[in-house]
Coordinates of C-alpha atoms (C1' of nucleotides) in Angstrom, one line a residue:
Chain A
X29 CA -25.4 -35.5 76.5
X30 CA -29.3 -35.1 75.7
X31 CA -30.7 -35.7 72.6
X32 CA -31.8 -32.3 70.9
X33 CA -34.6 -34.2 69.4
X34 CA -35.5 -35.4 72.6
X35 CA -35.4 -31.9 73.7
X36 CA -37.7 -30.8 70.7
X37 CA -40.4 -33.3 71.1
X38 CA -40.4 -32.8 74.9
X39 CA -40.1 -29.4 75.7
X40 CA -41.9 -28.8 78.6
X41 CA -41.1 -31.8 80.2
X42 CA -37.2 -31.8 79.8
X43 CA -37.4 -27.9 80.9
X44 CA -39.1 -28.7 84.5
X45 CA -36.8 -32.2 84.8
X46 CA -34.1 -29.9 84.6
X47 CA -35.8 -27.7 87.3
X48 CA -35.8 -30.6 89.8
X49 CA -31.9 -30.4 89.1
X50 CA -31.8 -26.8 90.2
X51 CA -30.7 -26.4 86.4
X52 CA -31.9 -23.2 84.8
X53 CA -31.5 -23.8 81.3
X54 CA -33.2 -22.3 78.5
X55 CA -34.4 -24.9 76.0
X56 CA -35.5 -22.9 74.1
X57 CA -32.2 -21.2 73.2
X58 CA -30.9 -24.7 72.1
X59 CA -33.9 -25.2 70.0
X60 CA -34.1 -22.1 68.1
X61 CA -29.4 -22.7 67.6
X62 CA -30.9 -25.9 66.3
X63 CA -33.4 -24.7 63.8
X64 CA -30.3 -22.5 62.8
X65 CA -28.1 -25.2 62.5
X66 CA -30.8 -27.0 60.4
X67 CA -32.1 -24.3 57.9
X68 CA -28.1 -23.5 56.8
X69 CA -27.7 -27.1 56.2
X70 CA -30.6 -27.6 54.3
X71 CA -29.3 -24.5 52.1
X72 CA -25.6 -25.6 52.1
X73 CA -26.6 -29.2 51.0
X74 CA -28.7 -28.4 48.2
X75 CA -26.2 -26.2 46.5
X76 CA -24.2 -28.4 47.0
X77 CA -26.1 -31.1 45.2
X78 CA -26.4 -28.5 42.6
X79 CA -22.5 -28.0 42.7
X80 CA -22.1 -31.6 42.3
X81 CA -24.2 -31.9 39.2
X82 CA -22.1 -29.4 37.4
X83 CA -19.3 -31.6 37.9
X84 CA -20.5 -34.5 36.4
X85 CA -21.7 -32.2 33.3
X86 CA -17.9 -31.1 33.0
X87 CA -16.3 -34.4 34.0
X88 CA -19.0 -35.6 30.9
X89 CA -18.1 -33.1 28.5
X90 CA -14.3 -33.8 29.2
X91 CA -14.2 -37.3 27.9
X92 CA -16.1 -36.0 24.7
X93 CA -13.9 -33.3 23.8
X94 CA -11.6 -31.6 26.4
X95 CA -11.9 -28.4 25.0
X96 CA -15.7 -28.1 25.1
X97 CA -16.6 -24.0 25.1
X98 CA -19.2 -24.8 28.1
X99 CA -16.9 -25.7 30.4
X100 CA -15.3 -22.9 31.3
X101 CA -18.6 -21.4 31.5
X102 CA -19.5 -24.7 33.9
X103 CA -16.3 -24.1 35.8
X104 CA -17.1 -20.5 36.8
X105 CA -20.6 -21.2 37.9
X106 CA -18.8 -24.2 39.7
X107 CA -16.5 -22.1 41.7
X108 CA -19.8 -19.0 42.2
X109 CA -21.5 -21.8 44.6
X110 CA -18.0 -23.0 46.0
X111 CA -18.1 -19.6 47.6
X112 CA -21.6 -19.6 48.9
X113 CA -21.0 -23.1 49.9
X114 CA -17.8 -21.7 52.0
X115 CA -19.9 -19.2 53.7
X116 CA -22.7 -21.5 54.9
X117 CA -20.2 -24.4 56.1
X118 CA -18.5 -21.8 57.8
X119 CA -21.6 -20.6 59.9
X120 CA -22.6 -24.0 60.1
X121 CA -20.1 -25.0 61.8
X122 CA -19.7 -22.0 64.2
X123 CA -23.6 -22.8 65.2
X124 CA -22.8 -26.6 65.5
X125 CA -19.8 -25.9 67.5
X126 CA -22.5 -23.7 69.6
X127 CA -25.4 -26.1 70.0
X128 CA -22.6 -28.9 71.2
X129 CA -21.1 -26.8 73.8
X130 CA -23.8 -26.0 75.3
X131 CA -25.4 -30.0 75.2
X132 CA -22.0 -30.5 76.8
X133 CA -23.0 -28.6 80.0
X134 CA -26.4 -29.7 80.3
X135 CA -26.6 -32.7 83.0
X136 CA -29.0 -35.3 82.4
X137 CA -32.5 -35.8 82.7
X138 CA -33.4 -37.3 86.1
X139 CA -35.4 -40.9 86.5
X140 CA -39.0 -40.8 87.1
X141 CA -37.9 -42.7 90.2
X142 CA -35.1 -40.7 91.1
X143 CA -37.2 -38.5 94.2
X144 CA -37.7 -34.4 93.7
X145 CA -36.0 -32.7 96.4
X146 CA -33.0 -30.1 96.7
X147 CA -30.4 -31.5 98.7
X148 CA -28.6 -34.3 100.9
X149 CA -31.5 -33.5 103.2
X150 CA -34.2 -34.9 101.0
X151 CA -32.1 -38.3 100.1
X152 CA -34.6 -41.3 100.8
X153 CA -33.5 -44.5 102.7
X154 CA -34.3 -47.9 101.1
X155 CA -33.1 -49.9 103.6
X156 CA -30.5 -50.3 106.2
X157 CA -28.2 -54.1 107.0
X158 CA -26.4 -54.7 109.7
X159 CA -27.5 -53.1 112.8
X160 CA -26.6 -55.9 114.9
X161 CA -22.9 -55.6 113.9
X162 CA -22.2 -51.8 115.4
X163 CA -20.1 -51.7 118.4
X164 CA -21.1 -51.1 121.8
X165 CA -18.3 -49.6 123.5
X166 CA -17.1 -46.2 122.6
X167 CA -14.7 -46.2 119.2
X168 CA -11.7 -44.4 119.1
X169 CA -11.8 -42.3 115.4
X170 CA -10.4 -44.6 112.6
X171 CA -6.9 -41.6 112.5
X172 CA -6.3 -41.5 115.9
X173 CA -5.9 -45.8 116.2
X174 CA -4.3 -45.6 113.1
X175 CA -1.4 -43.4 114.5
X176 CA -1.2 -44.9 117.8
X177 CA -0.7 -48.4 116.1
X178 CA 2.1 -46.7 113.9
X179 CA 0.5 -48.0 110.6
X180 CA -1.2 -44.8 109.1
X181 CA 1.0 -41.9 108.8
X182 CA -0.3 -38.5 107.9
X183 CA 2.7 -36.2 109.0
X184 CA 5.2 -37.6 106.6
X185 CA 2.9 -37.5 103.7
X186 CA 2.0 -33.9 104.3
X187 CA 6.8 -33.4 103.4
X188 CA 6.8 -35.3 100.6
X189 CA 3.3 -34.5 98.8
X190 CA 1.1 -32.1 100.4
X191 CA -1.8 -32.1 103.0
X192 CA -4.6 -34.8 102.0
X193 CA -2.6 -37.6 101.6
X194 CA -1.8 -40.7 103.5
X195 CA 1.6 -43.2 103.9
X196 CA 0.0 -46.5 104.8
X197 CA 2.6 -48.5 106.5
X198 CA 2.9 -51.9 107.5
X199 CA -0.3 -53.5 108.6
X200 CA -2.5 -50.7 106.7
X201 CA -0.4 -51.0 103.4
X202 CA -1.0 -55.2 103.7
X203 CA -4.8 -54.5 104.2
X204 CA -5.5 -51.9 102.1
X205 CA -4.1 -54.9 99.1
X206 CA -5.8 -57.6 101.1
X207 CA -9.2 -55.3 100.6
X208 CA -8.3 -55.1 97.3
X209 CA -8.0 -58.3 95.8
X210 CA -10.8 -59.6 98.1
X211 CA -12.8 -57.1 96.3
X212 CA -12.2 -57.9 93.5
X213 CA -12.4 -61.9 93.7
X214 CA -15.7 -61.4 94.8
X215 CA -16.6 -59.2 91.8
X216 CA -14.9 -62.0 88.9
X217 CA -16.8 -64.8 90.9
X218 CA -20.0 -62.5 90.3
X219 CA -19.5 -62.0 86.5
X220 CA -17.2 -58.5 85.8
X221 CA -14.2 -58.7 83.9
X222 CA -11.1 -57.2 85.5
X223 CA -9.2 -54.1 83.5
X224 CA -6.5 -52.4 85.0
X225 CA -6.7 -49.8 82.7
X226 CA -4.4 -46.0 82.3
X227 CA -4.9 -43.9 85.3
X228 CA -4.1 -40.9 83.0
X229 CA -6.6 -40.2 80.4
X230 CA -6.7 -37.6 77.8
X231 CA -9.6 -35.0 77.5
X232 CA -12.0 -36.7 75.5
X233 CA -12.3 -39.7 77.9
X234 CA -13.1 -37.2 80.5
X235 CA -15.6 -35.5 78.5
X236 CA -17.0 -38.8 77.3
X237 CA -18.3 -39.4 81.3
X238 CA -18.8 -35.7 82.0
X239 CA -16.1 -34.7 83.9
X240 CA -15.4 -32.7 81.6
X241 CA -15.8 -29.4 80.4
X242 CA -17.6 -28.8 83.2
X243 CA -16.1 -30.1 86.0
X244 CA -12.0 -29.6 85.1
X245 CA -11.3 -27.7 88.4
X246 CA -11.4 -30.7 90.4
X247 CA -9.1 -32.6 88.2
X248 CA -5.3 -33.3 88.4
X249 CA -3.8 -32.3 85.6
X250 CA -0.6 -32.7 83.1
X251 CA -0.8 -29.6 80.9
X252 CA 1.7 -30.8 78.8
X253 CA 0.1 -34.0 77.4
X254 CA -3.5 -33.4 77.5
X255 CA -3.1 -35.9 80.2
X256 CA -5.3 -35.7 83.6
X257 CA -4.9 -38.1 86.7
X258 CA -8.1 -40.5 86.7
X259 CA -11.0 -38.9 89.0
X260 CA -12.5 -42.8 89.1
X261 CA -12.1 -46.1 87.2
X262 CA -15.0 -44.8 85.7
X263 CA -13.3 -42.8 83.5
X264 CA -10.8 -45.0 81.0
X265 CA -13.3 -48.1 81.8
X266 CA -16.1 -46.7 80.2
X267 CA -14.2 -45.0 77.6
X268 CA -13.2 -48.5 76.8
X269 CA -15.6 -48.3 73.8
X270 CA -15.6 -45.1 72.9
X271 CA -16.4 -44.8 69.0
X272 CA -17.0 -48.7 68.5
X273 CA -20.3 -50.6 67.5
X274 CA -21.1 -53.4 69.7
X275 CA -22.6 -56.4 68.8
X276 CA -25.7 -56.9 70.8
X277 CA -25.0 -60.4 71.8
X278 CA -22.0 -58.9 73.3
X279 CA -24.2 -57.3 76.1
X280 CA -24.3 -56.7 78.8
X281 CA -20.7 -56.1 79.4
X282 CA -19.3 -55.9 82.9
X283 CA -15.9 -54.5 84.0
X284 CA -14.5 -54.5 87.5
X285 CA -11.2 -51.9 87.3
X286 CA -9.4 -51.3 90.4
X287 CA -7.3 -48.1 90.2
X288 CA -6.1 -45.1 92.6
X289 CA -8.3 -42.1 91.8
X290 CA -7.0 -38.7 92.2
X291 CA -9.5 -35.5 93.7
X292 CA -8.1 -31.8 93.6
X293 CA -11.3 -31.8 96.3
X294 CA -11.5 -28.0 95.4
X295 CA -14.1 -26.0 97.7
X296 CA -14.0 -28.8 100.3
X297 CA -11.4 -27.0 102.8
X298 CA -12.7 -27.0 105.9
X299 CA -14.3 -30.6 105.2
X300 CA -13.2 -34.3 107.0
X301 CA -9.7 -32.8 107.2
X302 CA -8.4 -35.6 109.4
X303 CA -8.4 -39.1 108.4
X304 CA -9.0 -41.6 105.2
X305 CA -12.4 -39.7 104.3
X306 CA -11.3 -37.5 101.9
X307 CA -7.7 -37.7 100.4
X308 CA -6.2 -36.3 97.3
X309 CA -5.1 -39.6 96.2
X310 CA -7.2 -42.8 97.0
X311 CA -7.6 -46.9 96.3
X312 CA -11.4 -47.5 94.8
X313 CA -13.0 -50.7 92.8
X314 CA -15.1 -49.8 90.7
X315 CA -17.9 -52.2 88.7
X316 CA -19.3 -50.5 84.8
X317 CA -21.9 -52.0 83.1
X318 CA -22.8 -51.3 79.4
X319 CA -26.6 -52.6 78.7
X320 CA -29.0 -52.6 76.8
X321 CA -31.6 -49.7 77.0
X322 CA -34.6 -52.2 78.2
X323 CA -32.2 -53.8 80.8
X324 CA -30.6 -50.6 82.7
X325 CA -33.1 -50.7 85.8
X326 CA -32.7 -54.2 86.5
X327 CA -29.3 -54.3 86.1
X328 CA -28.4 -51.1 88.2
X329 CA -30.6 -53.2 91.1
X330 CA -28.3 -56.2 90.2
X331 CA -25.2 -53.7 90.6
X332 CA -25.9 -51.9 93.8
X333 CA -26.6 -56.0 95.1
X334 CA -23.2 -56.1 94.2
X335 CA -21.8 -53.6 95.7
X336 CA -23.8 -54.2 99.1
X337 CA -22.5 -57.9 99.1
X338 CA -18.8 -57.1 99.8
X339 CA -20.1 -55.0 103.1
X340 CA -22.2 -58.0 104.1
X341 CA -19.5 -60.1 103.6
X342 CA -17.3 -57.7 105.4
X343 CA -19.9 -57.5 108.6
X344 CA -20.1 -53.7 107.8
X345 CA -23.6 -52.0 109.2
X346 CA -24.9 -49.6 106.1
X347 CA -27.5 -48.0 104.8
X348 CA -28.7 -48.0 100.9
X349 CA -30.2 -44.0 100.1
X350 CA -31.6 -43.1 96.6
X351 CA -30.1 -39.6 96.1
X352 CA -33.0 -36.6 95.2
X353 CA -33.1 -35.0 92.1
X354 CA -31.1 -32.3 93.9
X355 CA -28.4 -34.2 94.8
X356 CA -28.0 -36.3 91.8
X357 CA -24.6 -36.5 89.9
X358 CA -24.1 -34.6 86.8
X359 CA -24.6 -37.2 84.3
X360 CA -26.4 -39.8 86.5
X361 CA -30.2 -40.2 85.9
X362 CA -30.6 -42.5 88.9
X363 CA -28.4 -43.0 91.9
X364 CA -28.2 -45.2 95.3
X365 CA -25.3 -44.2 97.7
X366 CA -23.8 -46.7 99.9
X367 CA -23.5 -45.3 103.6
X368 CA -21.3 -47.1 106.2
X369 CA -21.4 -46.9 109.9
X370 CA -18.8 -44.7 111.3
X371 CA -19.2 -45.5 115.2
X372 CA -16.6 -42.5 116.1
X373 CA -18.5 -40.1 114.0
X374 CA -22.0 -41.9 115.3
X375 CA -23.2 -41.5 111.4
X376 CA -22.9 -43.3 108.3
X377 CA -20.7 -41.9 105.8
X378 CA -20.7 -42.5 101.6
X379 CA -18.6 -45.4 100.9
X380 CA -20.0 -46.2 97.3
X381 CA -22.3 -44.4 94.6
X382 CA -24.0 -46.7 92.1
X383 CA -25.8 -44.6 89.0
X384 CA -27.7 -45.7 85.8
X385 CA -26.4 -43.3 83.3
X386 CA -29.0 -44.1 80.2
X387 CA -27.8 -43.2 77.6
X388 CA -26.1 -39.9 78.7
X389 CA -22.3 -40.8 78.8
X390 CA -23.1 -43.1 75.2
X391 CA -23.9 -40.2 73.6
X392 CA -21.0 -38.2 74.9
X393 CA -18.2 -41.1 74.4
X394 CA -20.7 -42.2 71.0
X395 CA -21.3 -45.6 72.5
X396 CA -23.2 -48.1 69.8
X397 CA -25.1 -51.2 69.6
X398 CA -26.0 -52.4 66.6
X399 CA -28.9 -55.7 66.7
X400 CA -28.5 -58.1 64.3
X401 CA -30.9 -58.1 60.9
X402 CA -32.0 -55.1 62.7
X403 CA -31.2 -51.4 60.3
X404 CA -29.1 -48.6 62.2
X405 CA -27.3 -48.6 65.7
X406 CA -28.7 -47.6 68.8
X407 CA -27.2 -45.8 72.2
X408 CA -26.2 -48.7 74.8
X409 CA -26.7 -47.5 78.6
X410 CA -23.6 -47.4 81.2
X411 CA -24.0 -47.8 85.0
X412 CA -21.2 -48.0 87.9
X413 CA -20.8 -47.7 91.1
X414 CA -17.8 -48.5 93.8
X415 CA -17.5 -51.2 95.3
X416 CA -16.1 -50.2 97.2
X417 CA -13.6 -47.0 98.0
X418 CA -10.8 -48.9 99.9
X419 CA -9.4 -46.3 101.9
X420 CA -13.6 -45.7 103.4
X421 CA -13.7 -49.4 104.4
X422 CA -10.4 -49.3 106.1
X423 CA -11.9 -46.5 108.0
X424 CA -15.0 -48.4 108.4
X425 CA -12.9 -51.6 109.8
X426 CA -10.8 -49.7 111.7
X427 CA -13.8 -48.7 114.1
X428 CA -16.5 -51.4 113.6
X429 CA -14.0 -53.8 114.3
X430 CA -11.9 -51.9 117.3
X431 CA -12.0 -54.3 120.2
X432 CA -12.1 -52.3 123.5
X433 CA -8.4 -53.8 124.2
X434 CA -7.6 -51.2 121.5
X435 CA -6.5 -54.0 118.8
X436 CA -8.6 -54.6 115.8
X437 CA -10.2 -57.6 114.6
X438 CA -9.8 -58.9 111.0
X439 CA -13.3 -59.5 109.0
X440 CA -13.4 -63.1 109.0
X441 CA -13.8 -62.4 104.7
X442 CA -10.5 -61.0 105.1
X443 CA -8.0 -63.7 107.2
X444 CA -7.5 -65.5 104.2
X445 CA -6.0 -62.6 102.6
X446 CA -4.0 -61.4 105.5
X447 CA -3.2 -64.4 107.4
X448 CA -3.7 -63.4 110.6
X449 CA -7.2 -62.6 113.1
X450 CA -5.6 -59.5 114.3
X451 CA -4.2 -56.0 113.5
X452 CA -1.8 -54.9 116.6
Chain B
rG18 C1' 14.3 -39.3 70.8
rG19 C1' 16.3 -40.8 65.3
rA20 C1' 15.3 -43.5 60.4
rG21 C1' 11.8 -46.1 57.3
rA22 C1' 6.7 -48.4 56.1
rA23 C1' 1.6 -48.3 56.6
rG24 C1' -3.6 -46.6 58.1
rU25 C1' -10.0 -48.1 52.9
rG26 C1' -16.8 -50.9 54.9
rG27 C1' -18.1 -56.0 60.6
rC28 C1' -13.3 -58.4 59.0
rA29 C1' -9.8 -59.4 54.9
rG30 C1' -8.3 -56.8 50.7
rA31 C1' -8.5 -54.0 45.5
rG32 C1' -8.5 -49.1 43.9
rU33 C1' -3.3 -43.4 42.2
rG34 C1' -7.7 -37.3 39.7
rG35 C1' -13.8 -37.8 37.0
rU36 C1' -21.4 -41.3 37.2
rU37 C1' -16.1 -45.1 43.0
rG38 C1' -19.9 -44.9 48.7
rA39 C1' -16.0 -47.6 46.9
rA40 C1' -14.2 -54.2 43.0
rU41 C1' -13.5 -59.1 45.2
rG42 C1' -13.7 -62.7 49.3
rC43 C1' -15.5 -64.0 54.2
rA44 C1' -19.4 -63.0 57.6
rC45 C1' -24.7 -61.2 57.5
rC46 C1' -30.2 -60.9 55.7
rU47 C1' -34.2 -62.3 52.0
rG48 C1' -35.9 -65.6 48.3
rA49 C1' -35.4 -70.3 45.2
rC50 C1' -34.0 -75.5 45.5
rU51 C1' -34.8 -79.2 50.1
rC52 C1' -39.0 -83.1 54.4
rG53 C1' -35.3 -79.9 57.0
rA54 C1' -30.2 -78.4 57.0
rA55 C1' -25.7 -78.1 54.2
rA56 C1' -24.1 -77.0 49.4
rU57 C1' -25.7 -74.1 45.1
rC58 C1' -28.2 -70.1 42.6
rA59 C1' -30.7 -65.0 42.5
rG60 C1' -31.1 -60.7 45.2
rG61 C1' -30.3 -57.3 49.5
rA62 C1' -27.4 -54.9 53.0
rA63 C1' -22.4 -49.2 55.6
rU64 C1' -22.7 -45.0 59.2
rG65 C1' -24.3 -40.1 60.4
rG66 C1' -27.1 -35.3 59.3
rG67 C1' -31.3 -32.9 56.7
rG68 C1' -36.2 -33.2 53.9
rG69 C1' -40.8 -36.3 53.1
rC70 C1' -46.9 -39.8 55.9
rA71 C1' -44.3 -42.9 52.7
rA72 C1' -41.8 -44.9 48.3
rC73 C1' -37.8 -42.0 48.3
rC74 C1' -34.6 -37.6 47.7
rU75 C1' -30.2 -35.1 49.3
rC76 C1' -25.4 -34.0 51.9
rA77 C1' -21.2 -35.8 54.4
rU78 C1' -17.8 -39.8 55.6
rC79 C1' -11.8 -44.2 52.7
rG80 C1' -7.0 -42.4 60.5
rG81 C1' -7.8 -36.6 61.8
rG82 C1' -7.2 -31.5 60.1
rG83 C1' -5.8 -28.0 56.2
rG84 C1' -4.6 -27.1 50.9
rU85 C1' -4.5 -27.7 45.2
rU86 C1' -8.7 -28.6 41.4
rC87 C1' -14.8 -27.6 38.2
rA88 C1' -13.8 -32.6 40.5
rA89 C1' -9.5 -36.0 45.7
rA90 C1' -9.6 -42.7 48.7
rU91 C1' -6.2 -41.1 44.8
rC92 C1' -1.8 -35.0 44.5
rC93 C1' 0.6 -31.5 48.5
rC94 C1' 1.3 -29.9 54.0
rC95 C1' 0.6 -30.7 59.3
rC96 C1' -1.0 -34.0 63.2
rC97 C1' -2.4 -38.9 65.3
rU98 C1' -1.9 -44.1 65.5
rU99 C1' 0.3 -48.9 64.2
rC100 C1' 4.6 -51.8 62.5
rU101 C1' 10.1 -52.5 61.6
rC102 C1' 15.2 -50.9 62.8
rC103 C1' 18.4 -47.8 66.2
rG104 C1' 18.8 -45.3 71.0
rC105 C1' 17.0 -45.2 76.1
rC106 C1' 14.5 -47.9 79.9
rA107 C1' 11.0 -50.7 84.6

RNA sequence: GGAGAAGUGGCAGAGUGGUUGAAUGCACCUGACUCGAAAUCAGGAAUGGGGGCAACCUCAUCGGGGGUUCAAAUCCCCCCUUCUCCGCCA
């Protein structure tokens, strides 16, 4: 959520940040609900003040003689501001209630760094690794080995859920764990705490990281509870501290969660319908960060580092892209997306999406700091990113390291964890 | 799911209708003492909104929401959470 003050001291420049977004929002609008909002407080409060003063006079008067003439007179002026102070509350609140809604849909501000463009199109690459580890021969596509080996089975999944979801048998069911925990050392050995937190979350997590009330179409949802499958580790993990006051010593603060997300992938129908690319239901580790404001840049460096060293340790060829302004996540102020090689597809496909948040989703999920000796508390900044989506490296091993025999090679990072040099 | 108890500041813990935003203790900050520290003494200090250059003023907040009253941490209703017992269960 931005700050409305923000938004009043920097008009101009929030309006055409927004712009770069493709975002046409009137400002404007949210600063003349605000000067609403704050004229009907100023009233309210000082009749209130007013109304408070009377009842001291009575509560006085009381103790010297409970039958005082004035106070009934007291009493009636008493219950004359009550009622104006009814009616201003009452607006108050319906012009608060405004002014919030409408915060709630505005995404955040992008970086100075973050480049201007409007879509995919005008994404910049930072750098690419691992050139010398594509194949050479021609790849079968990561489904079509899959099948043939018998370990990832589509068909079945389609009776007993729906289309979009996978049954990993055998070989694929023993990696995808083996990816996992792997994962996941290698994040505890780099400083993250593990959570394995709910993978249903009620609707003021989802609002805290700005899934929601925007977004709720492409959520799984249990009307029933105010329950909603987990998009991303994202979600619960950073909603960790919602409403608390960190210490500032605590931070930074870094969580590695792996969870299954769940995608209603609304509007993407005709898209990467075959395969692991883009299930309903998928295996993702995920690294959050809370920091402190100064520290965000550096330690979303630090975090996509993080991310890139499981696909270097993996032998994975990828490319690092800083997403355009037009491209950018909702409440993301800064984003680099992970790309792997796909050698069936001959492209590199998203396999991980680190952003620095600011302070956006500590507003929204009202995530403090407080410094000690220091008066007040301050907004903390979040960052994640994946690291990686499971199911996307399969994919990714599946063809880098398809021999031309039609077996596939285990990483040598992974042999440990599956005891054997070979999937057959 | 049924029965009971409880939810107060960073923590512990008083407070059952009126200058209580809230005693006390711990932790914290400032000053004094000290060569320095500890101990001791004196003082300060909650969070959020609004106004003011500022000193400061003002409103709200005792799990959440509603109600009674001139006045609610305190009384009433609903909800949430935690604990205990019973039931069910991986």
């Amino acid at each position: 959520m931005l700050d409305i003050k923000l938004i009043r001291q920097n008009l101009t420049e929030c309006q055409t940040a927004l712009q770069h977004r493709k975002e046409n929002i009137n400002l404007q609008d949210l600063i003349d609900l605000d000067d609403r909002r704050r004229a009907t407080e100023q009233k309210r409060s000082s009749l209130e003040a007013e109304a408070n003063d009377l009842q001291k006079q009575v509560g006085k008067l009381k103790q010297q003689d409970p039958d005082h003439p004035t106070i009934e007179q007291l009493r009636q002026k008493a219950n004359e501001i009550k009622q104006q102070v009814a009616d201003l509350s009452k607006q108050e609140e319906e012009i608060k209630q405004q002014l919030h809604q409408q915060l709630l849909t505005i995404p955040n501000l992008p970086h100075p760094s973050t480049p201007i463009g409007q879509s995919e199109a005008d994404n910049q690459t930072v750098r690419t690794w691992g050139e010398e580890y594509k194949p050479t021969h021609p790849v079968m596509p990561h489904w079509e080995i899959g099948e043939k080996m018998g370990i990832l089975d589509f068909e079945r999944a389609v009776k007993i859920a729906q289309t979009r979801f996978v049954n990993l048998v055998g070989a694929a069911a023993q990696l995808e764990r083996a990816l996992i925990n792997f994962m996941l050392d290698q994040h505890i050995k780099a400083g993250y705490g593990e959570v394995m937190p709910p993978f249903l979350v009620n609707s003021q997590s989802l609002q805290g990281t700005g899934q929601l009330p925007k977004f709720a179409t492409d959520a799984f949802r249990c009307q029933e509870d105010d329950l909603w499958l987990i998009p991303t580790a994202e979600v619960p993990v950073t909603n960790l501290y919602r409403d608390e006051i960190l210490d500032s010593e605590a931070l930074p603060i870094k969580h590695c969660a792996y969870t299954p997300c769940f995608r209603r992938e609304a509007g993407s129908y005709g898209r990467d319908t075959r395969g692991l690319i883009r299930l309903h239901q998928f295996n993702k580790v995920e690294l959050v960060k809370f920091v402190l404001p100064g520290e965000s840049e550096r330690e979303h460096e630090d975090l996509v580092s993080d991310a890139e060293n499981i696909l270097q340790l993996l032998r994975l060829p990828y490319r690092v892209v800083a997403l355009c302004t037009g491209d950018l996540g909702f409440s993301a102020m800064k984003c680099y997306d992970l790309e792997v090689w796909l050698p069936s597809a001959g492209q590199y496909r998203e396999i991980s999406s680190c952003s620095n948040f600011g302070d956006f989703q500590a507003r929204r999920a009202n995530l403090r700091y407080k410094t000690k000796g220091k008066k007040g508390t301050e907004f903390l900044h979040t960052l994640n990113g994946s690291a990686l989506a499971v199911g996307r490296t399969m994919c990714a091993i599946l063809e880098n390291y398809q021999q031309p025999d039609g077996t596939v090679l285990v990483p040598q990072a992974l042999q440990p964890y599956l005891g054997r040099e070979y999937l057959v």
